[in-house]
Coordinates of C-alpha atoms in Angstrom, one line a residue:
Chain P
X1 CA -62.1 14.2 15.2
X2 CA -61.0 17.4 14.1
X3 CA -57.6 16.7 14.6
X4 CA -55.6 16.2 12.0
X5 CA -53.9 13.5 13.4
X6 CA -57.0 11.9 14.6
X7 CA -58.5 12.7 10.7
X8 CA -55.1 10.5 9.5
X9 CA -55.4 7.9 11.8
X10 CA -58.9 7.7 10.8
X11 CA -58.0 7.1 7.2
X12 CA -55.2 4.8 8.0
X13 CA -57.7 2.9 9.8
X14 CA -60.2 3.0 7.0
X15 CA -57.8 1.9 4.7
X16 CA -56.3 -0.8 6.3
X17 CA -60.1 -2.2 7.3
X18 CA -60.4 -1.5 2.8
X19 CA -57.4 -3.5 2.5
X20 CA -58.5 -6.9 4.8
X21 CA -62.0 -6.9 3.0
X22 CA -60.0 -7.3 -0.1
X23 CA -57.6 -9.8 1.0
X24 CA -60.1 -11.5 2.0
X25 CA -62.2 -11.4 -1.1
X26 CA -59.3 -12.9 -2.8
X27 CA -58.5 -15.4 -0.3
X28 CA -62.4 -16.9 -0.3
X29 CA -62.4 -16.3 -4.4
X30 CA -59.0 -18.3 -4.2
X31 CA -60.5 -20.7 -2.2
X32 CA -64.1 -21.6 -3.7
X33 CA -62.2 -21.8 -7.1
X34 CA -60.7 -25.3 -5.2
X35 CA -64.5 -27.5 -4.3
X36 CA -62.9 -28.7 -1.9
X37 CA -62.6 -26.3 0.3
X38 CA -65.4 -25.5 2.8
X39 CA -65.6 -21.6 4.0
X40 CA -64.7 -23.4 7.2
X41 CA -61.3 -24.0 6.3
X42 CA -62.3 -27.6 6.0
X43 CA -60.9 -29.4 3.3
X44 CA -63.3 -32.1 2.5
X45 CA -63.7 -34.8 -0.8
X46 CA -67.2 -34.3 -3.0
X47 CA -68.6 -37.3 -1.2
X48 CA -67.8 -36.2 2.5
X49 CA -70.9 -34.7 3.2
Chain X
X1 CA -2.3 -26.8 13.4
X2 CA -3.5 -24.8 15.9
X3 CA -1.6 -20.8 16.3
X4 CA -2.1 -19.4 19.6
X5 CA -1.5 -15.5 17.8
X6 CA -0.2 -14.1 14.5
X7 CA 3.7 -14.3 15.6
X8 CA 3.4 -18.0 16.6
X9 CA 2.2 -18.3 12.8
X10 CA 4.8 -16.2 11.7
X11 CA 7.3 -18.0 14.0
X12 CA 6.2 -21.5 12.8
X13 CA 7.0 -20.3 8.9
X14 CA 3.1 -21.6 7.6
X15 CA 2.6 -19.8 4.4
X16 CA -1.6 -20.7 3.8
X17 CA -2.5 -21.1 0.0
X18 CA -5.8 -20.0 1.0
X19 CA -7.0 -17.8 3.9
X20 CA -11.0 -19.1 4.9
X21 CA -12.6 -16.4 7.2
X22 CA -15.1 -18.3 9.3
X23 CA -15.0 -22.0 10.9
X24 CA -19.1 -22.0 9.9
X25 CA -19.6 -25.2 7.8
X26 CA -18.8 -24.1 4.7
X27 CA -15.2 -22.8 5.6
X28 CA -15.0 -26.2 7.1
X29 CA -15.9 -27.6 4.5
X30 CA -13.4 -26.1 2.6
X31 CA -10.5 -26.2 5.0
X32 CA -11.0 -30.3 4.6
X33 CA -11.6 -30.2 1.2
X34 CA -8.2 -28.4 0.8
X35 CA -6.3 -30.5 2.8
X36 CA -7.2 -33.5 0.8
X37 CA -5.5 -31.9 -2.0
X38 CA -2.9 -31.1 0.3
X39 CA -3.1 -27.4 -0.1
X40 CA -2.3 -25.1 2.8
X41 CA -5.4 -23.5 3.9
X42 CA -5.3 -20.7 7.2
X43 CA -8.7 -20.6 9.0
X44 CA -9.9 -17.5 10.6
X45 CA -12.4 -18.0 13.5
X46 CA -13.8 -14.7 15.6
X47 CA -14.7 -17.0 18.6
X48 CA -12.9 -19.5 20.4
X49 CA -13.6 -23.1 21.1
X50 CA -16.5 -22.7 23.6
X51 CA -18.8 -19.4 23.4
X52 CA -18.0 -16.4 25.2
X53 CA -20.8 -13.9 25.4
X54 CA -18.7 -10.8 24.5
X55 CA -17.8 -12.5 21.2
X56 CA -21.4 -13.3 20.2
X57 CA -22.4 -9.9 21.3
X58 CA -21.1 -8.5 17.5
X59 CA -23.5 -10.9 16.3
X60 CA -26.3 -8.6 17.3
X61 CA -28.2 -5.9 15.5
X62 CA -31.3 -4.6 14.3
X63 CA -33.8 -5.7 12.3
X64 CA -36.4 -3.1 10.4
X65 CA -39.6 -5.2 9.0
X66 CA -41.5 -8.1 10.1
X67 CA -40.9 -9.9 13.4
X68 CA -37.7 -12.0 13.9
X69 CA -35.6 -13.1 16.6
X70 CA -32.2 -11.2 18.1
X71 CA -29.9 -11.7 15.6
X72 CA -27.6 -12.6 17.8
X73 CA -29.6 -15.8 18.7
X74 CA -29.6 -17.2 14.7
X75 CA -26.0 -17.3 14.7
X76 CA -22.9 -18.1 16.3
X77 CA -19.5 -17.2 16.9
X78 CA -17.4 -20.2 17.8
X79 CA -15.4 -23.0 16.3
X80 CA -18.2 -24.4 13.9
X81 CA -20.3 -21.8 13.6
X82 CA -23.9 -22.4 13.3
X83 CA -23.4 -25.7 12.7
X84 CA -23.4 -25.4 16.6
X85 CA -26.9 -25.1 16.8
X86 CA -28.3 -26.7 13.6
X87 CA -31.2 -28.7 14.4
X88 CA -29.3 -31.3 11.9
X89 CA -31.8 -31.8 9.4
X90 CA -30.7 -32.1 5.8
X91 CA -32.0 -32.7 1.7
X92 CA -30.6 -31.6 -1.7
X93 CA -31.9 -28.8 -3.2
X94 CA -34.5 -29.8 -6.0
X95 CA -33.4 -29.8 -9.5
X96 CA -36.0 -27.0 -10.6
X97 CA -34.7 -24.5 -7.2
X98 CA -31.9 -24.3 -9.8
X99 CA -33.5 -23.0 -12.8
X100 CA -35.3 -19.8 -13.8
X101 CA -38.7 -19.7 -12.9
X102 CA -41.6 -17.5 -14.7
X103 CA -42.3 -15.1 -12.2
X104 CA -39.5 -14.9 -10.5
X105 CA -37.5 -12.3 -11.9
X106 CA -34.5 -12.7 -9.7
X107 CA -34.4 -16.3 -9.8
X108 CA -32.0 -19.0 -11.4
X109 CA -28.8 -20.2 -10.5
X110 CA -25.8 -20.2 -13.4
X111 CA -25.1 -23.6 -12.3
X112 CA -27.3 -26.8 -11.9
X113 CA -28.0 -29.5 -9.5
X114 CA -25.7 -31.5 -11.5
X115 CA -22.8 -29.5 -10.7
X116 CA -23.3 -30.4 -6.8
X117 CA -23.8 -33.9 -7.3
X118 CA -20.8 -35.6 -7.3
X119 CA -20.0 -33.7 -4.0
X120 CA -23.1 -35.9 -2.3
X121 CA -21.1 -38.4 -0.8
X122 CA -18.6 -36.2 1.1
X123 CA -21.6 -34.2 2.4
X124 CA -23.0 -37.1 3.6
X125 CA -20.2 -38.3 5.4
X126 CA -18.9 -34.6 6.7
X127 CA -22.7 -34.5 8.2
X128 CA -23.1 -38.0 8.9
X129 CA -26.1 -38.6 7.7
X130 CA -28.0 -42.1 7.1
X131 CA -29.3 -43.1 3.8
X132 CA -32.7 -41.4 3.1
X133 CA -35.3 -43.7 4.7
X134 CA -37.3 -43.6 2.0
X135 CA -37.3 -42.1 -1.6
X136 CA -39.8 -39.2 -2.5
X137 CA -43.4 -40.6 -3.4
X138 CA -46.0 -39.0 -4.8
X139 CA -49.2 -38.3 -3.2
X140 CA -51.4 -37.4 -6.2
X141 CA -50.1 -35.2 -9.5
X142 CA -49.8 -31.9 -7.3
X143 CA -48.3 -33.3 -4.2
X144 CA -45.0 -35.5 -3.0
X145 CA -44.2 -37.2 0.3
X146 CA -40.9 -36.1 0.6
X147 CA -37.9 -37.6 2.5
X148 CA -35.4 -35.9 4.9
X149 CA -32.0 -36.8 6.5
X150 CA -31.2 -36.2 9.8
X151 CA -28.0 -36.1 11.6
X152 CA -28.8 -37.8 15.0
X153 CA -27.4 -37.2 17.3
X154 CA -27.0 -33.4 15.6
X155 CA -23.3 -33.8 14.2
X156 CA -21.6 -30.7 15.3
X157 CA -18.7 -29.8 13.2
X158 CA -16.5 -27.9 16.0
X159 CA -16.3 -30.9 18.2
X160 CA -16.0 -33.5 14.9
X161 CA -13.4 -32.5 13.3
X162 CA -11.1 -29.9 16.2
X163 CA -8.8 -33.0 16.8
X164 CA -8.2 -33.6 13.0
X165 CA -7.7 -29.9 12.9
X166 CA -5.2 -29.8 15.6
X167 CA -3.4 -32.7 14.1
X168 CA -3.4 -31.3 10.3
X169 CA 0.2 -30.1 9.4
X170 CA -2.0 -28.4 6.1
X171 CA -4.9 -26.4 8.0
X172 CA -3.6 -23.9 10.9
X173 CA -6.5 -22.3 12.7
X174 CA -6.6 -19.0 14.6
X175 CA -9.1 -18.6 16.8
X176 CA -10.2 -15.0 18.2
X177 CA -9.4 -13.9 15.0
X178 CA -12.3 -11.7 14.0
X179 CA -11.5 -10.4 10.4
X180 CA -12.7 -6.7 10.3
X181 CA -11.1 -5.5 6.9
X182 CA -10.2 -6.9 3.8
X183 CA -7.5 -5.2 2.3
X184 CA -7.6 -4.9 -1.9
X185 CA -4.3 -4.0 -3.9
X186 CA -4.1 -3.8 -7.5
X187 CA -7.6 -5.7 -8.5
X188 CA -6.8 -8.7 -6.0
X189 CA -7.3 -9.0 -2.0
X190 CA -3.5 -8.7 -0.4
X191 CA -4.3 -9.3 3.3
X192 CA -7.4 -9.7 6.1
X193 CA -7.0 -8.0 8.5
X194 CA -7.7 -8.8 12.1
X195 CA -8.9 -7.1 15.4
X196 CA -10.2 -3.6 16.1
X197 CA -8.3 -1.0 14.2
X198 CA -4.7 -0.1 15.2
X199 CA -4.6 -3.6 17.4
X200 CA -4.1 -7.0 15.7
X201 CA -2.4 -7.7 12.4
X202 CA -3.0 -9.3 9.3
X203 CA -2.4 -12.3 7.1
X204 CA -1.4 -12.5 3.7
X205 CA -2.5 -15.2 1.2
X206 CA -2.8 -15.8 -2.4
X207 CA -6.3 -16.5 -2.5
X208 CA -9.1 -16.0 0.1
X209 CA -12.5 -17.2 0.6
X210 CA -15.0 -15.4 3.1
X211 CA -17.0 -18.1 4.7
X212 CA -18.6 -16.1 8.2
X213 CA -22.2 -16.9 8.0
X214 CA -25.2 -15.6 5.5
X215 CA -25.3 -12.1 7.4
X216 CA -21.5 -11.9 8.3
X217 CA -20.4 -12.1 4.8
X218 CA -22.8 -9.4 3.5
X219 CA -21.8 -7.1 6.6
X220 CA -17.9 -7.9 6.0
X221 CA -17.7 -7.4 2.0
X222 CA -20.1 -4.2 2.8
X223 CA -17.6 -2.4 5.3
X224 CA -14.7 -3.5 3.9
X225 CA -15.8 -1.8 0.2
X226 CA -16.8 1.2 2.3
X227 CA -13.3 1.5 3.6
X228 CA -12.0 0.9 0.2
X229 CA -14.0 2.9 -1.9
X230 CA -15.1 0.3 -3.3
X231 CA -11.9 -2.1 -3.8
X232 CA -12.9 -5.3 -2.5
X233 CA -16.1 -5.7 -4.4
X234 CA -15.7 -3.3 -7.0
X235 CA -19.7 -4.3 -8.8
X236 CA -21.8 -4.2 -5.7
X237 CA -25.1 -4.0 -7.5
X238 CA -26.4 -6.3 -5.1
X239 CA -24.2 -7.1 -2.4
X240 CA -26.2 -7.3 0.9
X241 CA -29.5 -7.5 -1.4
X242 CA -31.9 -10.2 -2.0
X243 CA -31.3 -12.0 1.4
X244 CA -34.0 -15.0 2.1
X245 CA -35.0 -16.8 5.0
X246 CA -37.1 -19.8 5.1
X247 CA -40.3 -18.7 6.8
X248 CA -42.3 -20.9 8.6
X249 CA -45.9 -20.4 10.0
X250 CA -48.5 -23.5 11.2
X251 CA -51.2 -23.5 8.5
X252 CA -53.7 -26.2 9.5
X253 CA -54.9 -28.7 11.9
X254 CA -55.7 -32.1 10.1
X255 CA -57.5 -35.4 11.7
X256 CA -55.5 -38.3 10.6
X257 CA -57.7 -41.6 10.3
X258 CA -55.2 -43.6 11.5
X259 CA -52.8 -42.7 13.9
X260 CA -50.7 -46.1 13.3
X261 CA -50.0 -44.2 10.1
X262 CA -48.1 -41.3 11.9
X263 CA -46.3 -43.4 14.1
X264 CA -44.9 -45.5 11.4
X265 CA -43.4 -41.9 10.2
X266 CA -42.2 -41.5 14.0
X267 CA -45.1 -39.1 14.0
X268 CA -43.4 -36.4 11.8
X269 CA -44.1 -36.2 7.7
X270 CA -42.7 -34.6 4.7
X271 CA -44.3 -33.1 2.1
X272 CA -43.7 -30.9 -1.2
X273 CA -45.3 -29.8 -4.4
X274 CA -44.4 -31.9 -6.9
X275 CA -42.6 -30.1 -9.8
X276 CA -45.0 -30.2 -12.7
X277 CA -47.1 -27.9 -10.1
X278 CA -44.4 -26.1 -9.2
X279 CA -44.0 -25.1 -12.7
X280 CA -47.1 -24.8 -13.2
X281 CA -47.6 -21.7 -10.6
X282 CA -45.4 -18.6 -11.7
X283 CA -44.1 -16.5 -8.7
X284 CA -44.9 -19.3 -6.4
X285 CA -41.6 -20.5 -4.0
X286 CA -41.2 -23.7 -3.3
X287 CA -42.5 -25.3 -0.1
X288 CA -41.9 -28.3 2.7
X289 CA -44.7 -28.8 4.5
X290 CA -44.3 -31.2 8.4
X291 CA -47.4 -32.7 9.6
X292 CA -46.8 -33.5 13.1
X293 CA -48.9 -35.6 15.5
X294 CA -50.6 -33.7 18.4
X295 CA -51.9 -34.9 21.6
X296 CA -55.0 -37.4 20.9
X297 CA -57.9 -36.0 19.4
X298 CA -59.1 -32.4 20.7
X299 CA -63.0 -32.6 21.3
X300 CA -63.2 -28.8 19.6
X301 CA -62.2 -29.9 16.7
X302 CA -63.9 -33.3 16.4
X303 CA -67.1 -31.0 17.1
X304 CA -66.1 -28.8 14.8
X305 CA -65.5 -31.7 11.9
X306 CA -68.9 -33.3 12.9
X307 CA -70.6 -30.1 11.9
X308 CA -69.6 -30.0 8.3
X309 CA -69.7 -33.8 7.5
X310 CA -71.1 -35.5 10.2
X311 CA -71.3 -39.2 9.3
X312 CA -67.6 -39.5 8.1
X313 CA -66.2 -38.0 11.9
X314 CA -68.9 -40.0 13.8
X315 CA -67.4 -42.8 12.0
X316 CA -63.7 -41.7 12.7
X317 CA -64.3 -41.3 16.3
X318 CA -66.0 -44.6 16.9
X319 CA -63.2 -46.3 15.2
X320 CA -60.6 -44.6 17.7
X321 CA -57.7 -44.5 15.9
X322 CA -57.9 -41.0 14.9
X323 CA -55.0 -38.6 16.3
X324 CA -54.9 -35.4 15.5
X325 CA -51.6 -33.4 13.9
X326 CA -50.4 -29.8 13.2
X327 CA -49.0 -28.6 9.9
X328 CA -46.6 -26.4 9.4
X329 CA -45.1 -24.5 6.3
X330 CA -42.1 -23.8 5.7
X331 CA -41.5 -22.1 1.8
X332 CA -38.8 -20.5 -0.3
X333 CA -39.6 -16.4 -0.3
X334 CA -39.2 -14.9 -4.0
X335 CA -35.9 -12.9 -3.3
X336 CA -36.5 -9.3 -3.3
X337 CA -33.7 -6.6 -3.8
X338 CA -35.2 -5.0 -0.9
X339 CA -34.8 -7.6 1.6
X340 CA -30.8 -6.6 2.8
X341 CA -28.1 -6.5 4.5
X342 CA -27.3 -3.2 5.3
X343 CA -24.9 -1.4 7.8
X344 CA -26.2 0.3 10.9
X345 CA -24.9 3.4 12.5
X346 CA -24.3 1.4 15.6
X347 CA -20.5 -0.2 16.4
X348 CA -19.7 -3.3 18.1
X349 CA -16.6 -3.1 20.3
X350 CA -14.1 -3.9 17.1
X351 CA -15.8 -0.6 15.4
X352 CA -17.5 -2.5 12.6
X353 CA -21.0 -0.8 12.1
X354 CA -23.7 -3.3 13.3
X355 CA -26.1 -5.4 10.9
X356 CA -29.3 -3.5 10.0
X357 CA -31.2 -6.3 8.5
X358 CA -34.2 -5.4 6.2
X359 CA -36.8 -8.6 6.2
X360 CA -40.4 -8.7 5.0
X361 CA -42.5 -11.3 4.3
X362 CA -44.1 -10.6 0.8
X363 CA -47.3 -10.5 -1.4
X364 CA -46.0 -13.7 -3.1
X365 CA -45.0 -14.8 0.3
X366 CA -49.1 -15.1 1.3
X367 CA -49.6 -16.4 -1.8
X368 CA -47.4 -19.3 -1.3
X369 CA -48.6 -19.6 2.3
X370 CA -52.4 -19.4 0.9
X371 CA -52.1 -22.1 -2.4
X372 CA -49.5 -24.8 -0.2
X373 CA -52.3 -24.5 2.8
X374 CA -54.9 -25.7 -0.1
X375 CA -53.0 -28.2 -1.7
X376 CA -51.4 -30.2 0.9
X377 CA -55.0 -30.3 2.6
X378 CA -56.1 -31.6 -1.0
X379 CA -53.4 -34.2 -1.0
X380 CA -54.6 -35.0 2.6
X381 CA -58.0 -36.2 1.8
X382 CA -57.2 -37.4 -2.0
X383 CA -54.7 -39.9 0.0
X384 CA -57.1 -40.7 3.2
X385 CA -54.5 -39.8 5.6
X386 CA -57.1 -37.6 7.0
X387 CA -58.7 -34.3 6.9
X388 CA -57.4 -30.6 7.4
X389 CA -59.2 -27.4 8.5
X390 CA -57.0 -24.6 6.9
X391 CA -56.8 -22.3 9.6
X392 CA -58.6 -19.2 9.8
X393 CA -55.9 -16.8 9.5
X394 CA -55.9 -17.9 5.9
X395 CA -59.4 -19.0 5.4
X396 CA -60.6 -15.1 6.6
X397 CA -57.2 -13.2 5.0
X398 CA -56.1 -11.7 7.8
X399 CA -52.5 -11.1 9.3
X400 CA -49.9 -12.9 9.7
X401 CA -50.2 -14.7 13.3
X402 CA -48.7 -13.1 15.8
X403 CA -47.6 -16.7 17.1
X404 CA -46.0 -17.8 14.3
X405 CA -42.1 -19.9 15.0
X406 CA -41.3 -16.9 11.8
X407 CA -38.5 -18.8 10.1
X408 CA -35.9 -21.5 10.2
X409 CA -33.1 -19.1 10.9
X410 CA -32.0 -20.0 7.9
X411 CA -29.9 -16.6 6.4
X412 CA -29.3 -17.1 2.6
X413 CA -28.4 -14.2 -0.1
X414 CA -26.4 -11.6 0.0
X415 CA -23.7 -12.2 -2.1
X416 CA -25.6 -14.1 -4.5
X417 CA -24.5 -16.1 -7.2
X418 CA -25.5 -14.7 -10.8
X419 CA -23.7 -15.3 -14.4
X420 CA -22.8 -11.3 -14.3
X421 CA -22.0 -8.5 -11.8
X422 CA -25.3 -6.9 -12.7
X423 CA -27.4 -9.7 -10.9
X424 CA -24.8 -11.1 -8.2
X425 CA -21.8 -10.4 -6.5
X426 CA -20.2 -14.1 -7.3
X427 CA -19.6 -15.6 -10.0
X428 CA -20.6 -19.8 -10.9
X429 CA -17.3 -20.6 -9.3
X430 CA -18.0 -18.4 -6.2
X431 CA -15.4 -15.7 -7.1
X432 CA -16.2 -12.0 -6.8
X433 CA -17.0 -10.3 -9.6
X434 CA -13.7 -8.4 -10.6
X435 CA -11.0 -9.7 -7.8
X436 CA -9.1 -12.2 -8.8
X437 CA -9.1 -14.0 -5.5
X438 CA -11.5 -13.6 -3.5
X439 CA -14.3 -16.1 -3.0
X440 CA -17.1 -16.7 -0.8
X441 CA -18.9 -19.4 0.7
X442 CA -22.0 -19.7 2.6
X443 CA -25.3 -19.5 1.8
X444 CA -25.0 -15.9 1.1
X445 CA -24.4 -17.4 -2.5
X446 CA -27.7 -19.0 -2.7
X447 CA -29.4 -16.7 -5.9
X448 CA -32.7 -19.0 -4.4
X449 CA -33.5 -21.2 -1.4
X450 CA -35.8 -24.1 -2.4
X451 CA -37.5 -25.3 0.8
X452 CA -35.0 -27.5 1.5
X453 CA -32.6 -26.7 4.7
X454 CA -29.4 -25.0 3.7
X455 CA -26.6 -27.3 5.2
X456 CA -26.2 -29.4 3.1
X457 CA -25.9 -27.2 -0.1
X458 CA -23.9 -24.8 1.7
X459 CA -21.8 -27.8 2.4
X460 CA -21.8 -29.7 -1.5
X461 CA -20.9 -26.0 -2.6
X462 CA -17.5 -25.6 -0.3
X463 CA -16.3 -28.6 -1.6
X464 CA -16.8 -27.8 -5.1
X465 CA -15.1 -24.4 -4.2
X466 CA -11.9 -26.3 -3.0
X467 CA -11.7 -28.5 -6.0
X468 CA -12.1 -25.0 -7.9
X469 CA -9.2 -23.6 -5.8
X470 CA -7.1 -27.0 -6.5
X471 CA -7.3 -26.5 -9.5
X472 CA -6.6 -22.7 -9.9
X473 CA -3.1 -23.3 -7.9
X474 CA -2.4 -25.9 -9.9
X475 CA -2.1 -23.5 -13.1
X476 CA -0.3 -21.4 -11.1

């Protein structure tokens, strides 16, 4: 780890892990805004269930 | 008329009004459209009449971005061009692809839907396509079952029309005629030139009109300005810039109650937003979405309905006419100065550098991908065709899949159409910017895809560019 490639790779790696936890944040805020759409991916009518 | 070389053309005295580089569909197009008006057209072909491998091979090149396919697999270099290998699906572009959109900064075409129109029936008939099976309908306020043409069996413009070709005393053809150069003389194009350097010849023609394919003109106009100084395309703000494909990538699975309901559709559907939504959604491109029915009904994802609503699948599946069907997007990307054409440091065997082709899929791309996935699964349901489970690629925000088909092949931009050099490279008539006569056709014009397949705008637009060029040798 004392690298300094390893240390950048490391960051790139943190950073790109940063940036999937966001997209995903917006995808599932995107997403529950619509009640139809189950975290599932399922997208269901109010009465389905 | 066919020439078998430049002195047989010379020998036979045909002086071409118009010089059309490329036999692609739209310099088809053209070539027919100028022949009904009687007007001498000369059409440059690289390839011959059936494909030859070291022809296609200049086809090839590299592309720096997301995944696509050899480039030398989208395209073709032979009497027809792509048409060649066009799958033969067709629609109109919408009225709104034509207009400015908010969001879309590059967007907006200087002419409208209208301006294509009355060059419907011709299309049709060049593409021999049926009436549309049924008009548009929509699904709910958000979403429109849409209709699309097909040519079947796939029309294939090189063997329709290469005996009326031969036959025409107004359109000559050269084939193995690659142009390489364009040469520029006092503010207007003087001749093309043909071959490698210091082999072939050149032809000579009032007016030209560069018609090689959505990469091909790009990679042309660029060299030819590079060996010119800038003489054949003397604004090249964004020549080679804002290319588009069509991107396509399967968004959902959806269990269709009713499989009859699929069949009646010959188990293939159309769908797109509807335009109130469309305007509704800045920065959003325009999408086509095909549901197509699968084999039967997979027990994983029965199970995996049954688990979120239990008595409406236990229901479905004791009724057993549930099938089960794929979706798949395809969407118009927001062009992007950055997506381009550019020229590689690599030659192919005539010397012309190779096409470097810059292509990513955007922010707004996902974005497009991410609100079409939830609305066409809305309009699913809201109709009771069935249900969809978005997949999780899109549910969980990760990447793209790895799997995806990536695109329709479809090459658009490039020498876009704009109402001034600063945006485009042609003007509303398809002229370049500053040259007096030189024209291109293609979908390289296309300032803005829509969803819909390219064809048959390419061809409506190469008609229109022959009754232009009518009428410009008229004045003359």
């Amino acid at each position: 780890m004392h690298s300094p490639l390893l240390r950048r790779r490391a960051v790139l790696a943190a950073l790109a892990l940063a940036r999937m936890a966001a997209l995903a944040g917006a995808v599932q805020a995107l997403l529950a805004r619509r009640r139809l759409v189950l975290r599932s991916g399922w997208v269901m009518k109010a009465d389905d269930r | 008329m066919i020439f078998g070389d430049l002195a047989a053309l010379d020998g036979a005295g045909f002086r071409p009004a118009v010089c059309i580089v490329g036999s692609e569909p739209a310099g088809l197009s053209l070539a027919l459209q100028l022949e009904r008006h009687r007007i001498p057209c000369l059409v440059l072909e690289a390839g011959g009449f059936a494909y030859d491998a070291d022809t296609q091979d200049a086809c090839g090149g590299e592309v720096v971005g997301d995944r696509y396919a050899e480039l030398a697999a989208t395209r073709l270099r032979v009497f027809g061009g792509g048409s060649g290998h066009w799958e033969g699906w067709c629609r109109a572009l919408d009225a709104i692809d034509f207009e400015p959109r908010a969001g879309i900064e590059a967007g907006g075409w200087p002419i409208r839907r209208r301006d294509l129109a009355p060059f419907a029936a011709r299309a049709d008939d060049i593409l021999d396509l049926p009436p549309p099976a049924r008009p548009d309908r929509p699904v709910n306020e958000d979403l429109q079952e849409i209709g699309l043409r097909v040519s079947r069996p796939v029309t294939r413009l090189g063997t329709k029309y290469r005996r009326q070709v031969e036959d025409s005393p107004s359109i000559g053809l050269l084939l193995d005629s690659p142009v390489t150069d364009l040469v520029p003389e006092r503010g207007r194009i003087a001749a093309a030139r043909i071959g490698a350097e210091g082999q072939g010849g050149e032809v000579r023609a009032p007016f030209f009109a560069v018609c090689a394919g959505g990469i091909e003109n790009s990679r042309l106009l660029l060299w030819a300005n590079r060996l010119h100084d800038g003489g054949v395309v003397p604004r090249p703000a964004t020549l080679g810039r804002y290319w588009m494909e069509h991107p396509r990538v399967d968004v959902g699975d959806v269990i269709v109650f009713d499989f009859t309901r699929m069949r009646a559709a010959g188990g293939m559907r159309f769908y797109a937003p509807s335009e109130a939504w469309l305007r509704g959604r800045p920065a959003t491109g325009n999408f086509g979405m095909r549901l197509q029915v699968g084999e039967g009904l997979p027990r994983a994802l029965l199970r995996d309905a049954m688990c979120v609503a239990p008595e409406l699948f236990r229901k479905v599946a004791k009724d057993g006419l549930a099938c089960s069907a794929r979706a798949r997007l395809a969407w118009e990307q927001v062009p992007l100065a950055a997506n381009r054409v550019e020229l590689g440091r690599a030659r192919d065997r005539l010397g012309m550098p190779r096409t470097v082709l810059h292509w990513r899929k955007s922010p707004q791309d996902r974005r497009t991908a991410e609100v079409a996935s939830v609305l066409f699964g809305n309009g699913v349901a809201a109709s009771e065709l069935g249900r969809m489970k978005i997949l999780p690629w899109i549910t969980e925000g990760g990447p793209w899949p790895d799997e995806h088909p990536v695109a329709g092949f479809h090459h658009m931009g490039g020498t876009r159409m704009a109402d001034g050099p600063a945006r485009g490279v042609v003007d509303r008539d398809c002229k370049v910017f500053g040259v007096d006569n030189l024209y291109v056709g293609g979908a390289s014009v296309f300032p803005t895809g829509g969803h819909a397949p390219p064809t048959y705008a390419i061809v409506q637009l190469a008609l229109r560019l022959g009754d232009h060029l009518a009428g410009r040798l008229a004045k003359e």
